[in-house]
Amino acid sequence: MAQELVIGIDIGGQTTKCGIVDARGDVIIQTVIRTDTYNDVAPYIAELSGALKRIIAESGSEGRIRGIGVGAPNGNYYKGEIENAVNLTWGGTRTIEFAKLLSEAMDGIPVSLTNDANAAAVGEMTYGAARGMKNFIMITLGTGVGSGIVVDGKVVYGHDGFAGELGHTCSVRNNGRLCNCGLTGCLEAYCSAIGMARTAREWLDMSDEPSALRSLDKITSKDVYDAAKEGDALSLKVFDYTGTMLGQAFANFIAFSAPEAIVLFGGLARAKEFLRGPIESAMNASVLPLWRGKVKIVFSQLKESDAAILGASALAWEL
Amino acid sequence: MAQELVIGIDIGGQTTKCGIVDARGDVIIQTVIRTDTYNDVAPYIAELSGALKRIIAESGSEGRIRGIGVGAPNGNYYKGEIENAVNLTWGGTRTIEFAKLLSEAMDGIPVSLTNDANAAAVGEMTYGAARGMKNFIMITLGTGVGSGIVVDGKVVYGHDGFAGELGHTCSVRNNGRLCNCGLTGCLEAYCSAIGMARTAREWLDMSDEPSALRSLDKITSKDVYDAAKEGDALSLKVFDYTGTMLGQAFANFIAFSAPEAIVLFGGLARAKEFLRGPIESAMNASVLPLWRGKVKIVFSQLKESDAAILGASALAWEL
């Protein structure tokens, strides 16, 4: 039987989503495992390959898998390695030969790997909001802030395969928050889901302003979103602050690659009713006049799990 | 006779350099005119086309010119236009159909146009310090701060042809200097030749520190350089400050396109003995650990006039 299926895997800080994709781009079966319950890569690979073999068996896909595409934080397209992935419990400062390890665990099925945000960009270009665009920047707002940059229809990998780490451009030069990467003031430290929740907690600590968030033990970005939807003033201000910082950063990104659009994706991007306004006004106030009002802010319309799986799977077709 | 020659033109804020280039990449004749003595484009084009016709006649090149390549601030590769070139006295906020106007004045010789920094990047890639590199960023430190970004061997033009305006990324978010472009805090407002001279003047005003610069009426970046070479402490600190700001900005640029090197070019880049140290230490302190110590800072070895003319001329071969 022809090998007419591919597997797409999206490795996030908390969960790993994987699915089998057919040639039409339909996800025929998918599953999720935890990413963050392992301190070493070996048991994680064992769990992941077990899950893949289960969905292969369940869908009757034995012998039909042409290849596996993986989107992972700090994934290196050229080398198939994950390096310095500080957002992964089993990542740390090591270099992990991930593609090789997974291929071995999957009885030799070839594996291709890239940055999770690059994979999402490919998914969005092939199936989503960036269809037909040749120049756009994908920003993923999740546990971290990731990015995939597409220039002239191709993902920018750079000299070493690691291009597109816009979450670690500097937003606050002096006295900025410490980021997971070891630097201070990174965009990610403010505008990831975790960064936004931290903003809310800091503001609650620093003021007496009443807020629905005060009754909660542990505040997440979803709590801030839910409170904002109920009209909670402090939560709305947290979104304004986060969106303004994103818009200011986007103005710098535009000066780099002059994209047609910036596409937002990931958990936090669901809050588009609160983010679009401050992003657009800060971006247009901070960008060179020639781009003012010209660069679209687009929110992904793909289901988050689908886009990431589809994007990663697109790598596998090239194997 | 075959049309085996091209013309390269580099339009800077103060002077315009032009030359005739043969197929081996030798500049066989060149000349310079002022850019900044015209308030309208028509007399400038008249002067420029007159100068070109003189060097064509002098070198016996009549009928042998295949095309003209132009590097200009805010030059649009796709449209052949100069738009919003606030650093040009005849630019301003207008859109100038420059390629069309120059071609008409030159009896129909075809004209291709791009950003001056993009042209310099092509020149550096073809003949200079970036030979053999497929991913690098060219930064021009002149009247302004320009940039040309090369990804996978090709200049990044972006959706609209204006990509690579890194001089107008934000270096100072709050209370930054007003830039020529109308924004505040731009890299160009601090790290161009004009920005660096302004730093020196501000520091002289704000302190009583003795300095050789105090005896001068009007301080230019060249005065700061000359004083630094004599060991003037304030001038050396101005270079430290300028280099640090460049290095911090470069760290952000690296996160975008992961270049093999950043190539510095232009008048201010001659001061490499004072800039390299602070650039490298600020860049490596501000960049993601994975790139620390890995991205080369390279100073152009080409003669400034040659590189710009050669880069612009490379466009003309494609006509």
Coordinates of C-alpha atoms in Angstrom, one line a residue, chain A residues 50 64-65 74 83 114 126 129-130 133 140 163 175 179 196 205 207 236 280 287 298 308 311-313:
Chain A
G50 CA 3.6 4.6 22.4
R64 CA 1.1 3.8 5.4
I65 CA 3.1 6.6 7.3
N74 CA 14.0 25.6 19.8
E83 CA 18.7 22.9 21.8
T114 CA 11.4 22.7 13.2
T126 CA -1.3 26.2 3.7
A129 CA -5.5 32.9 7.6
A130 CA -2.2 33.4 5.7
M133 CA 0.4 35.4 1.5
T140 CA 2.3 32.4 18.8
A163 CA 15.9 32.3 13.1
N175 CA 14.9 47.0 34.8
C179 CA 12.8 35.8 31.2
M196 CA 0.2 38.4 31.2
D205 CA -0.1 43.6 44.6
S207 CA -2.7 48.7 44.2
L236 CA -9.2 45.1 30.8
E280 CA -3.3 48.1 16.2
V287 CA 5.8 52.2 12.9
V298 CA -5.0 38.7 11.6
A308 CA 0.0 23.0 14.7
G311 CA 1.9 22.7 10.0
A312 CA 4.2 20.1 11.5
S313 CA 2.8 17.4 9.1

